[in-house]
PDB file of C-alpha atoms in Angstrom:
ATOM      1  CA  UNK Q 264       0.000   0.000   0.000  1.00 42.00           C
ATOM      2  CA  UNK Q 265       1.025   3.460  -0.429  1.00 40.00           C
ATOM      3  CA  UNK Q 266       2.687   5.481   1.500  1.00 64.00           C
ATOM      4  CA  UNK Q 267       1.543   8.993   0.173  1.00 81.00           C
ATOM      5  CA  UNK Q 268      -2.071  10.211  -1.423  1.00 88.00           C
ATOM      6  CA  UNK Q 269      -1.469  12.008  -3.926  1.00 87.00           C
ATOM      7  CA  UNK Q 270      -4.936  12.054  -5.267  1.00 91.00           C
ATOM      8  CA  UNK Q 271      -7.402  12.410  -2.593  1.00 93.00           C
ATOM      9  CA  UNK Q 272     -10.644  10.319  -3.671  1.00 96.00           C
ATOM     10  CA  UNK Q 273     -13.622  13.103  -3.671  1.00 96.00           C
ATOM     11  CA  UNK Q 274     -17.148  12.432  -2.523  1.00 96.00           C
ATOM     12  CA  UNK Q 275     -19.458  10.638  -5.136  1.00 96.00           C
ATOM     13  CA  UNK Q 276     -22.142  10.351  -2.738  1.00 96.00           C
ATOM     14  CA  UNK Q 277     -23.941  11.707   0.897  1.00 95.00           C
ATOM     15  CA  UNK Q 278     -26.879  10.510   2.374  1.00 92.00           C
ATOM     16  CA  UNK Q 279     -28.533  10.295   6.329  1.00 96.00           C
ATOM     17  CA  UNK Q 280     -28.976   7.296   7.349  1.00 96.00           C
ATOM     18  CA  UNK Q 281     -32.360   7.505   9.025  1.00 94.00           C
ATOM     19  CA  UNK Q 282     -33.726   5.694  11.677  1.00 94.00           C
ATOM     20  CA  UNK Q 283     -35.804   2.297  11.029  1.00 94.00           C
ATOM     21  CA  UNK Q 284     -37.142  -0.700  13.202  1.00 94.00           C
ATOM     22  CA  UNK Q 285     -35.249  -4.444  13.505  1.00 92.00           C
ATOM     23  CA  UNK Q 286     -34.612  -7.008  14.963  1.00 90.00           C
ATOM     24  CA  UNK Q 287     -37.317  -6.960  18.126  1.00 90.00           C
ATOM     25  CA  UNK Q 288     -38.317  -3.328  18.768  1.00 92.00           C
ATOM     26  CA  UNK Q 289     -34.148  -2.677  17.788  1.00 93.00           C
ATOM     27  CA  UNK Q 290     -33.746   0.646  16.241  1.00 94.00           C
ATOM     28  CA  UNK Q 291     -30.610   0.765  13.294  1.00 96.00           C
ATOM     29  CA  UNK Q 292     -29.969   3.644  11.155  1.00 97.00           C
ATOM     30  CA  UNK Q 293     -29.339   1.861   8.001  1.00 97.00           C
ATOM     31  CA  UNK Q 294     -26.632   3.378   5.612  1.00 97.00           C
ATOM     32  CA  UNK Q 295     -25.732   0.480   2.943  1.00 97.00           C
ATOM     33  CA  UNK Q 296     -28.391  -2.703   2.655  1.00 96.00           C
ATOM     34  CA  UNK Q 297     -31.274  -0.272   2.280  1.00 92.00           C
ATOM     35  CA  UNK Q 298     -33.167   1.105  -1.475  1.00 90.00           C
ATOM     36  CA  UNK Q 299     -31.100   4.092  -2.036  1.00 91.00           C
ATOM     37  CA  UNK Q 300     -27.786   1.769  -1.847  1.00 95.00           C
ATOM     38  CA  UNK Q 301     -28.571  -1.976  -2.293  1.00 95.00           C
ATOM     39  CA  UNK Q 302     -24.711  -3.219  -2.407  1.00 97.00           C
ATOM     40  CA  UNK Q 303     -21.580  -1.609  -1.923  1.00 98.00           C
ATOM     41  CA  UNK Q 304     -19.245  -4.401  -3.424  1.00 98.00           C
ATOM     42  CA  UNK Q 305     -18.247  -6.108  -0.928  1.00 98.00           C
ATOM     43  CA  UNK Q 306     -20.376  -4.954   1.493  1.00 98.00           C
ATOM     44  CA  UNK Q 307     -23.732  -5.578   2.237  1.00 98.00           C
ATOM     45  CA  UNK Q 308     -25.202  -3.739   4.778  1.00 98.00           C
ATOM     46  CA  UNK Q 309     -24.081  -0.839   7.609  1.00 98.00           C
ATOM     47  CA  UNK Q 310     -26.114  -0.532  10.517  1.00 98.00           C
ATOM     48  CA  UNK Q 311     -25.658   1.896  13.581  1.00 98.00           C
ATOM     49  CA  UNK Q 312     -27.841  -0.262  16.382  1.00 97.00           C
ATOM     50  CA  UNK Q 313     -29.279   1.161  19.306  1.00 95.00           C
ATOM     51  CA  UNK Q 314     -31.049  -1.427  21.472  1.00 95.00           C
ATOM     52  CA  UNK Q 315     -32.557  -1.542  25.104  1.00 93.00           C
ATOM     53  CA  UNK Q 316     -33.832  -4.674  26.769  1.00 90.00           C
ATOM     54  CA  UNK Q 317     -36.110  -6.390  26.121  1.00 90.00           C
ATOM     55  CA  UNK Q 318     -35.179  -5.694  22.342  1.00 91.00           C
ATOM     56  CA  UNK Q 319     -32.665  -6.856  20.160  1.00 93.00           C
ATOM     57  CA  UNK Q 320     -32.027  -9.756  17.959  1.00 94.00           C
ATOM     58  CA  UNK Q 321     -32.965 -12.915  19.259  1.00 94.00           C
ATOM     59  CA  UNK Q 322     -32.575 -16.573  17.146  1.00 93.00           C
ATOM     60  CA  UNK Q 323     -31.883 -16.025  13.773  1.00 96.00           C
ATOM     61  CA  UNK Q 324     -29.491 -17.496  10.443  1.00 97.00           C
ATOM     62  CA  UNK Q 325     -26.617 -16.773   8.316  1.00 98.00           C
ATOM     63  CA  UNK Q 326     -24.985 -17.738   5.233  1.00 98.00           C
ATOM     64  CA  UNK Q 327     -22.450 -16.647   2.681  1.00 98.00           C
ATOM     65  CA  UNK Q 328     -21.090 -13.804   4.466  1.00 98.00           C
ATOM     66  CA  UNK Q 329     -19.304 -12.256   7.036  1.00 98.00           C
ATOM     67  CA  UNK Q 330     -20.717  -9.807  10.098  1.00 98.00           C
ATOM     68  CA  UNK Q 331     -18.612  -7.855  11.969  1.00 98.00           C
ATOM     69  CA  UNK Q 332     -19.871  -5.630  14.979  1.00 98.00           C
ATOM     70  CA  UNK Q 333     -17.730  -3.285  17.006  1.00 98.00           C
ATOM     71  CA  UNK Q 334     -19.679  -1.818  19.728  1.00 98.00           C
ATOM     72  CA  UNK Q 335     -19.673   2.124  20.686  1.00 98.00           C
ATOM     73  CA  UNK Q 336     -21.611   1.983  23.829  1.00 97.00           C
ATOM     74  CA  UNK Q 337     -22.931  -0.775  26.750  1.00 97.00           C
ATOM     75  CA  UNK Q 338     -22.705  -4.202  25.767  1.00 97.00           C
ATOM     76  CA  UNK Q 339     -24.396  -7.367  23.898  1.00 96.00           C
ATOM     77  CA  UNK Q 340     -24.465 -10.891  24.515  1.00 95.00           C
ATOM     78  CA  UNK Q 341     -23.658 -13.250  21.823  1.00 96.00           C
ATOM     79  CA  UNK Q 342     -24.966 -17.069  21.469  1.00 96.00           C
ATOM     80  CA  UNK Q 343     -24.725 -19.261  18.736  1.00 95.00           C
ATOM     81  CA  UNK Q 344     -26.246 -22.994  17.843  1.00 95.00           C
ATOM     82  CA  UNK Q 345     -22.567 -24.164  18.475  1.00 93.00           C
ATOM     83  CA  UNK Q 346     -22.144 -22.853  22.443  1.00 92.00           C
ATOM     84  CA  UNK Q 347     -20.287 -20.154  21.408  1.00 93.00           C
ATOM     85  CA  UNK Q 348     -21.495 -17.278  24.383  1.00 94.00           C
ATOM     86  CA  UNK Q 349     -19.977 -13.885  25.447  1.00 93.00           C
ATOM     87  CA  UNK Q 350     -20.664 -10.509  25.804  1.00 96.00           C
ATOM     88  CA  UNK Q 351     -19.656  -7.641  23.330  1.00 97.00           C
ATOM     89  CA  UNK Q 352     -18.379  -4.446  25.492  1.00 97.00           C
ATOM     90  CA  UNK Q 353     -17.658  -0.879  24.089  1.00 97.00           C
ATOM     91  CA  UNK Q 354     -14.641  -0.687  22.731  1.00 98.00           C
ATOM     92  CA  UNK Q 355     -15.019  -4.596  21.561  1.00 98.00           C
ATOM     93  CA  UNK Q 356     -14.873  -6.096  18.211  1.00 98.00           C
ATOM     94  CA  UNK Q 357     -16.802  -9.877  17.156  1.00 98.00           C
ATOM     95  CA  UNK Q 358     -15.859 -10.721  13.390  1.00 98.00           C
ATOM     96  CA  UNK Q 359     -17.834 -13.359  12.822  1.00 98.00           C
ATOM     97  CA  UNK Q 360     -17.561 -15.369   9.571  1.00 98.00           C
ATOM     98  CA  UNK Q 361     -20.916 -17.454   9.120  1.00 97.00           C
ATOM     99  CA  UNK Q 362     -19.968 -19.672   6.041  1.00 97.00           C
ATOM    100  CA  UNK Q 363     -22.233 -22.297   5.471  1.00 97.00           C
ATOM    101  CA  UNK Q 364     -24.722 -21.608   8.494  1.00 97.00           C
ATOM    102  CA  UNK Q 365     -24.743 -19.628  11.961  1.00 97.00           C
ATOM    103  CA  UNK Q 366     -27.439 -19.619  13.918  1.00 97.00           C
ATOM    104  CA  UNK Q 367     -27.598 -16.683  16.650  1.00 96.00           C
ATOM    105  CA  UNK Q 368     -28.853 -14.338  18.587  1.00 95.00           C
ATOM    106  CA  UNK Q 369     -27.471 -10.705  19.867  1.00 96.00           C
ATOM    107  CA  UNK Q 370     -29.381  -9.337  22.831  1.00 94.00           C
ATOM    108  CA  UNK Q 371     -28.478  -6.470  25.492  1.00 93.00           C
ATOM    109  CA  UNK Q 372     -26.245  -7.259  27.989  1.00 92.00           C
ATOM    110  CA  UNK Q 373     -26.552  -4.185  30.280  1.00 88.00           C
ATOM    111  CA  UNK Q 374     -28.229  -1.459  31.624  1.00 91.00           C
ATOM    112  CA  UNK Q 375     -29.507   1.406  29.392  1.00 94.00           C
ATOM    113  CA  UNK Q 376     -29.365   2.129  25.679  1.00 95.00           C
ATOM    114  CA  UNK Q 377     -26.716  -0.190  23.891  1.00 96.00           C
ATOM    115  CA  UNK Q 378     -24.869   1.363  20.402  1.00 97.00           C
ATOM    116  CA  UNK Q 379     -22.864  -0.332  17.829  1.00 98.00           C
ATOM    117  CA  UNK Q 380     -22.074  -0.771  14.523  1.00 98.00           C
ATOM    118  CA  UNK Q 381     -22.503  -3.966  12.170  1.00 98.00           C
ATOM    119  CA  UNK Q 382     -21.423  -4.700   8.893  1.00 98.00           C
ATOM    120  CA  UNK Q 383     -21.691  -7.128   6.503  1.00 98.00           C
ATOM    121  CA  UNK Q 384     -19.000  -8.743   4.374  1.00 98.00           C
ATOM    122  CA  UNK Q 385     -20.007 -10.343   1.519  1.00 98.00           C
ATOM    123  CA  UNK Q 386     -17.663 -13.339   0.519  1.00 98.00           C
ATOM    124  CA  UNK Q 387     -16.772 -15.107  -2.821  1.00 98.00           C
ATOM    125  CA  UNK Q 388     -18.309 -17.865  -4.098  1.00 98.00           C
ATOM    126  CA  UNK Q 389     -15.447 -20.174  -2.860  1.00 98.00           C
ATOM    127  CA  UNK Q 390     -15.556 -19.355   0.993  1.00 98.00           C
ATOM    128  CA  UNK Q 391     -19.778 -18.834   1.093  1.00 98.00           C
ATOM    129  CA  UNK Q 392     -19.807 -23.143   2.223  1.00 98.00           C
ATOM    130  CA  UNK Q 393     -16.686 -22.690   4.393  1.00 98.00           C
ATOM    131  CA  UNK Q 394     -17.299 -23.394   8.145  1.00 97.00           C
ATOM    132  CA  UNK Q 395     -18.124 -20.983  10.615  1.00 97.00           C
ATOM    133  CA  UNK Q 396     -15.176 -19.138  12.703  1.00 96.00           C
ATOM    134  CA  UNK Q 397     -15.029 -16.128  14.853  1.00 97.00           C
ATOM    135  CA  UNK Q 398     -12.350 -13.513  15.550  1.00 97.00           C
ATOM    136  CA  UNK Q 399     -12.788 -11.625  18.784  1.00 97.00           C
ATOM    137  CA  UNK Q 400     -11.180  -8.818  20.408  1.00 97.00           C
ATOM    138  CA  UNK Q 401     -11.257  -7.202  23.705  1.00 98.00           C
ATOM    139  CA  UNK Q 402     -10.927  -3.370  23.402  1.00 98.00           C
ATOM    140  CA  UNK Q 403      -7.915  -2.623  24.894  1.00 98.00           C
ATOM    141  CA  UNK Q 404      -6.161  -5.720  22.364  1.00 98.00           C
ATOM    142  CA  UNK Q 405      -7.134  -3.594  19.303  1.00 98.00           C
ATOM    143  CA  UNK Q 406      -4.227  -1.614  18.181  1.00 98.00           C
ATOM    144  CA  UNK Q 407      -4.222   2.508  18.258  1.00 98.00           C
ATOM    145  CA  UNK Q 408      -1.498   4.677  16.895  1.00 97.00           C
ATOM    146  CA  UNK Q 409      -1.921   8.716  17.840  1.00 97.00           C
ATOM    147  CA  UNK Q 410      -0.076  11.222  16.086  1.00 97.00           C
ATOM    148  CA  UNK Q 411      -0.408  15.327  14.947  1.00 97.00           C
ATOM    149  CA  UNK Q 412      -4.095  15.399  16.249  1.00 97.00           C
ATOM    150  CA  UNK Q 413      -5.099  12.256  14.836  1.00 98.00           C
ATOM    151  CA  UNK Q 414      -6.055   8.681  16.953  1.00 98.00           C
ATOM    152  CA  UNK Q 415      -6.894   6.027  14.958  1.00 98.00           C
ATOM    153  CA  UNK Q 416      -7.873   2.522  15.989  1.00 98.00           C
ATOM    154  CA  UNK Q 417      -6.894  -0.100  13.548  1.00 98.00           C
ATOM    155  CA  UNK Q 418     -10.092  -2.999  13.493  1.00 98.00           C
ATOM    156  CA  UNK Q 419      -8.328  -4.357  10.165  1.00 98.00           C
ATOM    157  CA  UNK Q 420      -5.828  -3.300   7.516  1.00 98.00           C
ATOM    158  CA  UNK Q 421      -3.375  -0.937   8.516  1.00 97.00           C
ATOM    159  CA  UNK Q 422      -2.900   3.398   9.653  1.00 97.00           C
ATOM    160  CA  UNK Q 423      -0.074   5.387  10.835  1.00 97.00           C
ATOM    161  CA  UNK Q 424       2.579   2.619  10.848  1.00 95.00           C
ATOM    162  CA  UNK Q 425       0.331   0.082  12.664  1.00 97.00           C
ATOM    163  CA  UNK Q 426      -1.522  -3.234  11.504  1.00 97.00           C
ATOM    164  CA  UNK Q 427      -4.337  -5.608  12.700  1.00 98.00           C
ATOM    165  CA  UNK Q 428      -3.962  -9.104  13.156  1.00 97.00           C
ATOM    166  CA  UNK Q 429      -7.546  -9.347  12.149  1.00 97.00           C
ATOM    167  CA  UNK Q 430      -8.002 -11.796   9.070  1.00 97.00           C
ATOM    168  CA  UNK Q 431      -9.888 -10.772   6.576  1.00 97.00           C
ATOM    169  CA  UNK Q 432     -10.907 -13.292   3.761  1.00 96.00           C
ATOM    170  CA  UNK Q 433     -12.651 -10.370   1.782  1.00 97.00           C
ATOM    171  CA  UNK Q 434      -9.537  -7.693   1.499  1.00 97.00           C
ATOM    172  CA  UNK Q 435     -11.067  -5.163   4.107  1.00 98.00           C
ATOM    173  CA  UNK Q 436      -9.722  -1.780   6.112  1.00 98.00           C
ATOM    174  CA  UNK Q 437     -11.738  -0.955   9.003  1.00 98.00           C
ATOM    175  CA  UNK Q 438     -10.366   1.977  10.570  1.00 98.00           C
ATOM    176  CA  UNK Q 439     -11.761   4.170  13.422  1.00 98.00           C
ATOM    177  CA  UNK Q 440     -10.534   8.081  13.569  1.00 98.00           C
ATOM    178  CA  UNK Q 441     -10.905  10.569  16.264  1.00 98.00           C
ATOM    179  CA  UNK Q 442      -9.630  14.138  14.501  1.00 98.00           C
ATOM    180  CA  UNK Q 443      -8.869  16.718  17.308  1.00 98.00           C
ATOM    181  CA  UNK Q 444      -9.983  20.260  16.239  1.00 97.00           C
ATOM    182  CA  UNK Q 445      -7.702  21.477  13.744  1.00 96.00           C
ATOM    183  CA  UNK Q 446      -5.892  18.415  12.666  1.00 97.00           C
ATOM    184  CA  UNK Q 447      -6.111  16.052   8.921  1.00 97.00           C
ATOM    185  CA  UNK Q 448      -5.358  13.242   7.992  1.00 97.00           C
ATOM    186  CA  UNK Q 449      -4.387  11.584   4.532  1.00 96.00           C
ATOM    187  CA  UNK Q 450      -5.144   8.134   5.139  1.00 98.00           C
ATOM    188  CA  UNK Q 451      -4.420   5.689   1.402  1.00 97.00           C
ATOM    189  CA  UNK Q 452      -6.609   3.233  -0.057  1.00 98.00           C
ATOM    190  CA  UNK Q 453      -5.746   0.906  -2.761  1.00 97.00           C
ATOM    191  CA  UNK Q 454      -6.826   2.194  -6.202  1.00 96.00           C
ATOM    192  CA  UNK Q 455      -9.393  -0.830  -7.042  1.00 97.00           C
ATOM    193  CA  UNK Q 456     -10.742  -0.684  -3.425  1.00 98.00           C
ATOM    194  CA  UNK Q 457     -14.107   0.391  -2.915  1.00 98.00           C
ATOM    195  CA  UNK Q 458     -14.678   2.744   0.561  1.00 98.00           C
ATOM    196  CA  UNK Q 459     -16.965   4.497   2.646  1.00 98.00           C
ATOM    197  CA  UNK Q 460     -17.219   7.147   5.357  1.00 98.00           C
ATOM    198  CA  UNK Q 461     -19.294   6.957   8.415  1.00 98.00           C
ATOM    199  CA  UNK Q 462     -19.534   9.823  10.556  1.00 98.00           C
ATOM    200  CA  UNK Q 463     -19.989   8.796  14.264  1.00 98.00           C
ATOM    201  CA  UNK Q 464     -19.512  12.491  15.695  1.00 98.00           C
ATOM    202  CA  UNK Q 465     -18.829  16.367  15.254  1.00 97.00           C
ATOM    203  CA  UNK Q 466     -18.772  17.366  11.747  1.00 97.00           C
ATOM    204  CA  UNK Q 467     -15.622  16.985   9.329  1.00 96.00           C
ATOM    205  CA  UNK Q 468     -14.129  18.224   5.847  1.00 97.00           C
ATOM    206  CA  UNK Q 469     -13.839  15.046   3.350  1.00 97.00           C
ATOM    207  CA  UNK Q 470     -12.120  14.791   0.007  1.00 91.00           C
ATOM    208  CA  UNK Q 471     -11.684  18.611  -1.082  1.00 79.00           C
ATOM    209  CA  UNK Q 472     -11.012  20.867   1.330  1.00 77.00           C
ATOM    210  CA  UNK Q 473     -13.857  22.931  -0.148  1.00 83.00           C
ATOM    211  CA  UNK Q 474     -16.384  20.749   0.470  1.00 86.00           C
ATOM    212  CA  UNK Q 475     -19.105  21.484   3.086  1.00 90.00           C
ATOM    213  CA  UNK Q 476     -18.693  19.959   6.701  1.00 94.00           C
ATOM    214  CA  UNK Q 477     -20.614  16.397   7.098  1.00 96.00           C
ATOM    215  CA  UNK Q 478     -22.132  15.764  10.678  1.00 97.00           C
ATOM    216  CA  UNK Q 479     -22.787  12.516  12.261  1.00 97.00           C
ATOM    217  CA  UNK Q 480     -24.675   9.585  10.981  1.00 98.00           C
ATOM    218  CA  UNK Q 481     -23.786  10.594   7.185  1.00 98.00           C
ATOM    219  CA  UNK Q 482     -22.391   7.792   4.946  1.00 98.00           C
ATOM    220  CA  UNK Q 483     -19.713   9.321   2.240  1.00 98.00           C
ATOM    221  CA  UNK Q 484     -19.719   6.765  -0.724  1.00 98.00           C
ATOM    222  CA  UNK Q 485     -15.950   7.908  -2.000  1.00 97.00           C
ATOM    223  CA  UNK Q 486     -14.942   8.407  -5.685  1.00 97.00           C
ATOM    224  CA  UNK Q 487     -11.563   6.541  -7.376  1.00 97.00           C
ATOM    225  CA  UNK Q 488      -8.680   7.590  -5.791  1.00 95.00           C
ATOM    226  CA  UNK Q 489      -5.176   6.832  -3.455  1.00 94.00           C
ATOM    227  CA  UNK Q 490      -6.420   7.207  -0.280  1.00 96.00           C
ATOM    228  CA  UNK Q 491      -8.820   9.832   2.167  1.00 97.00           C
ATOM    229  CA  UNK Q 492      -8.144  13.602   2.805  1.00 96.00           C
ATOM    230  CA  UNK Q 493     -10.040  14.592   5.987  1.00 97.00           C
ATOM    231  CA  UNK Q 494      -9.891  17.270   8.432  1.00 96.00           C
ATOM    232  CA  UNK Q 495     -11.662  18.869  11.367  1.00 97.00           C
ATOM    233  CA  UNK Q 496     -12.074  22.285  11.165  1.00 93.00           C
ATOM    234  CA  UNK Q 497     -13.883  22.806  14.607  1.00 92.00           C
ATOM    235  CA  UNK Q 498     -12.197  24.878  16.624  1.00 89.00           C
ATOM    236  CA  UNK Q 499     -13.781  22.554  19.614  1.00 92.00           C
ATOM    237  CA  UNK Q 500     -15.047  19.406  18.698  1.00 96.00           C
ATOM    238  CA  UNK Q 501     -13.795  16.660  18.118  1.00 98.00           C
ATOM    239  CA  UNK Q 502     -14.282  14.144  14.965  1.00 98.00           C
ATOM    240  CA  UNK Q 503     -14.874  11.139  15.149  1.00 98.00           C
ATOM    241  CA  UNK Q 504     -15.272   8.573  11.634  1.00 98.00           C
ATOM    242  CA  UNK Q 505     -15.075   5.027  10.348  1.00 98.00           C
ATOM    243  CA  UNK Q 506     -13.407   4.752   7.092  1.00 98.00           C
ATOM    244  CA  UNK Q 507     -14.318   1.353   5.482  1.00 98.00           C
ATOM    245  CA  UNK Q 508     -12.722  -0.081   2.544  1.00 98.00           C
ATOM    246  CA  UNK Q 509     -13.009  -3.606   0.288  1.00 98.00           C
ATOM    247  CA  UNK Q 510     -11.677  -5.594  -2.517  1.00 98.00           C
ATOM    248  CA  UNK Q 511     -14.786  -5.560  -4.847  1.00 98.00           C
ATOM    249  CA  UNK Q 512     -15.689  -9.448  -5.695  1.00 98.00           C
ATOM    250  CA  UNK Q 513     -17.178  -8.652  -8.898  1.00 98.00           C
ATOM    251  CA  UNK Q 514     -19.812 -11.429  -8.692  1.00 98.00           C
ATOM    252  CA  UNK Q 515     -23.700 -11.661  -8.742  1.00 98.00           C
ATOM    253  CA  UNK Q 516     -25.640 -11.270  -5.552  1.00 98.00           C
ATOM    254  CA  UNK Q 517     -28.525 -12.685  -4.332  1.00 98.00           C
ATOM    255  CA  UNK Q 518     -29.821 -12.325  -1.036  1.00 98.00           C
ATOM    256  CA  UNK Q 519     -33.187 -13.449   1.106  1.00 97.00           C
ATOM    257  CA  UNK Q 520     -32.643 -11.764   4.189  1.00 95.00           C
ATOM    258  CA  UNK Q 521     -29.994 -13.496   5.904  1.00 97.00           C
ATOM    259  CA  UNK Q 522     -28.718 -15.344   3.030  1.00 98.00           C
ATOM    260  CA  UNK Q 523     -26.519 -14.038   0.506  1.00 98.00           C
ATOM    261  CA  UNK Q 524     -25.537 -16.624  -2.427  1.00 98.00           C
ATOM    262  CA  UNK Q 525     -24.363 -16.478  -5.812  1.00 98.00           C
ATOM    263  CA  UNK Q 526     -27.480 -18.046  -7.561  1.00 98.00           C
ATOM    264  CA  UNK Q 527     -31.476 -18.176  -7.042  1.00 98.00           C
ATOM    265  CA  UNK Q 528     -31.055 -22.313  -6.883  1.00 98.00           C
ATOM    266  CA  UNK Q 529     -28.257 -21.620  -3.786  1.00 98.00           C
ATOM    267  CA  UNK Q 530     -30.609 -19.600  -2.187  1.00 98.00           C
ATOM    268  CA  UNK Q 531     -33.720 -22.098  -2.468  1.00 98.00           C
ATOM    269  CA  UNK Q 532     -31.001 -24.908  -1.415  1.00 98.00           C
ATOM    270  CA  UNK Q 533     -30.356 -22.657   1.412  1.00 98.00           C
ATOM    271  CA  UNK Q 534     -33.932 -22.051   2.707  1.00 98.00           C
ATOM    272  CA  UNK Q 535     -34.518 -25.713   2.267  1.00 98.00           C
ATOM    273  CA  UNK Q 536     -31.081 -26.496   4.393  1.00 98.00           C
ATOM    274  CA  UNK Q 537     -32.597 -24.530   7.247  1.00 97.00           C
ATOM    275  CA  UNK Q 538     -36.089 -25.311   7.234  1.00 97.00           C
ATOM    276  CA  UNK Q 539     -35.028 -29.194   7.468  1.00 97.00           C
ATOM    277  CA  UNK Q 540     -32.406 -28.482   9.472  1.00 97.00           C
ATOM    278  CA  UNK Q 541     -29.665 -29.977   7.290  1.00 97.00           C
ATOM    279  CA  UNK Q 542     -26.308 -28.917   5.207  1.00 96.00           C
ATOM    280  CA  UNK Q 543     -24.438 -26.828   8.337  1.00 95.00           C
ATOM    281  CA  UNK Q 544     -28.036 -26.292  10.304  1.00 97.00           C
ATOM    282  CA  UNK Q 545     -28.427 -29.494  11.874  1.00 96.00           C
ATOM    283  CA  UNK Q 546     -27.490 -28.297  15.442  1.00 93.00           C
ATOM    284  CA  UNK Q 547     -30.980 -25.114  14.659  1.00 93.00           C
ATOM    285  CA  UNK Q 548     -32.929 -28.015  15.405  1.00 92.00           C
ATOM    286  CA  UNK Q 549     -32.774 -28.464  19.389  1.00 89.00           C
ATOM    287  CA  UNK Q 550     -30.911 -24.785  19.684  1.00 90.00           C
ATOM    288  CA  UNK Q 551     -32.883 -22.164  21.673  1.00 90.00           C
ATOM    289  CA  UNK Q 552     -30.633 -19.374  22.852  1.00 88.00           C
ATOM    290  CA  UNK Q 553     -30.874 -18.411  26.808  1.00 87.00           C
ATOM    291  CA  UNK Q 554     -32.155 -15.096  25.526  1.00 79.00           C
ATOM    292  CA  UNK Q 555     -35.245 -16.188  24.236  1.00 75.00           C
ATOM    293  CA  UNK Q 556     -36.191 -17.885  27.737  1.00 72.00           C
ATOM    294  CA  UNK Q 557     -35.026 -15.013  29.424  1.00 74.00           C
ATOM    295  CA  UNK Q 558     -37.266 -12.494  27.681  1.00 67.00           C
ATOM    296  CA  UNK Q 559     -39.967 -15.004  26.800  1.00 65.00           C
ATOM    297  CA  UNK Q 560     -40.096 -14.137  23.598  1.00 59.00           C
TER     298      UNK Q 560
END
């Protein structure tokens, strides 16, 4: 990757991401996954969750993809069809490839309002039937670098001299920025990425410094390019953004909800696998997470 950006990718496209129901009662503004933007090669969908108990996601399927939430506020507990349990904290990151089947559920796990993010990776056709695996980090594992104004915390890829150990089967930077007042940063991209800017907070300068300032919960679809230009021209707030770039797959999509396959025959096959409980769902067939008994759903 280079070092330098020379040739700052500009703003192709700015929309709010307004609020809609989930889940149970869940509230997610939805950026990418909705009509306005459909697919974002690779990715799928962007939500920003906020969730109090009793709602949230309780028992439900994935294939062909990957979901990866990194939580902003409180905390959410995690169970899968395998026994795979554990709670979600701020500051915490699940990457969580499904493969060929996941059930789950993702309910509150503290007090108050809980906020994340989740995306959703697609993957190629040759890792869509791989088994399920999960990559997990605690926040203080997740790697920061700070320098000239400018904290970043590297989720996956690399910033400022500093590199996940996050795996990502789908090329992917996931990088979270903090901008104090006054400060930019020039962050590259590869040329045949595809990326995104999500603003969690304050308001920020993107791509040409003449552009008007972009406030929170605004996704920046960003034009070709060698990397981001962005400053903070607040003279007291802070920024704070997720720049989120992909290797596009360049292959057909289709998706029924929580499946995402290649072909309309996959995704009947797929539908069939979990109504009869076969083909990586097997275990869906006893499974009831703890959540639904808890909430009595």
């Amino acid at each position: 990757m280079s070092k330098v950006v020379g040739d700052p990718r500009p703003v192709v496209r700015n929309f709010l991401a307004r609020p809609q129901r989930e889940g149970v009662g869940a509230t997610v503004r939805r950026s990418i996954g909705r009509f306005e933007l459909k697919y974002f090669d690779p990715f799928l969908v962007l939500d920003e969750f906020s969730v109090t108990a009793p709602a949230g996601f309780p028992d439900h399927p994935h294939r062909g993809f990957e979901t990866v939430t990194y939580m902003l506020q409180g905390a959410v507990r995690h169970e899968d069809f395998e026994g795979h349990t554990g709670s979600i904290e701020a500051g915490d990151l699940q990457w969580m490839t499904a493969g060929r089947g996941i059930v789950h559920s993702e309910m509150p796990a503290a007090e108050g309002t809980q906020k994340g993010l989740q995306l959703w990776i697609n993957l190629s056709s040759k890792y869509k039937m791989i088994e399920p695996r999960y990559q997990e980090m605690n926040s203080k594992d997740i790697v920061e670098a700070e320098k000239d104004g400018v904290k970043v915390r590297v989720i996956a890829g690399e910033a400022l001299g500093i590199e996940s150990p996050i795996y990502t089967r789908t090329p992917t930077m996931y990088l979270d920025f903090t901008l104090k007042p006054g400060a930019i940063i020039r962050q590259p991209i590869p040329d045949s990425w595809n990326a995104f800017v999500y603003v969690l907070e304050g308001e920020g300068i993107f791509g040409s410094s003449r552009s008007s300032p972009v406030s929170a919960h605004h996704l920046l679809l960003l034009g070709p390019g060698d990397g981001l230009e962005a400053q903070n021209k607040s003279s007291k707030s802070a920024l704070r953004f997720i720049l989120i770039g992909g290797e596009p797959l360049g292959e057909p999509v289709v998706q029924y909800g929580p499946f995402v396959m290649n072909t309309q025959e996959q995704i009947d096959q797929t539908i069939e696998d979990y109504e009869n409980c076969t083909n990586g769902f097997e275990k869906a067939r006893q499974w009831k997470s703890q959540s639904i008994v808890d909430f009595d759903y």
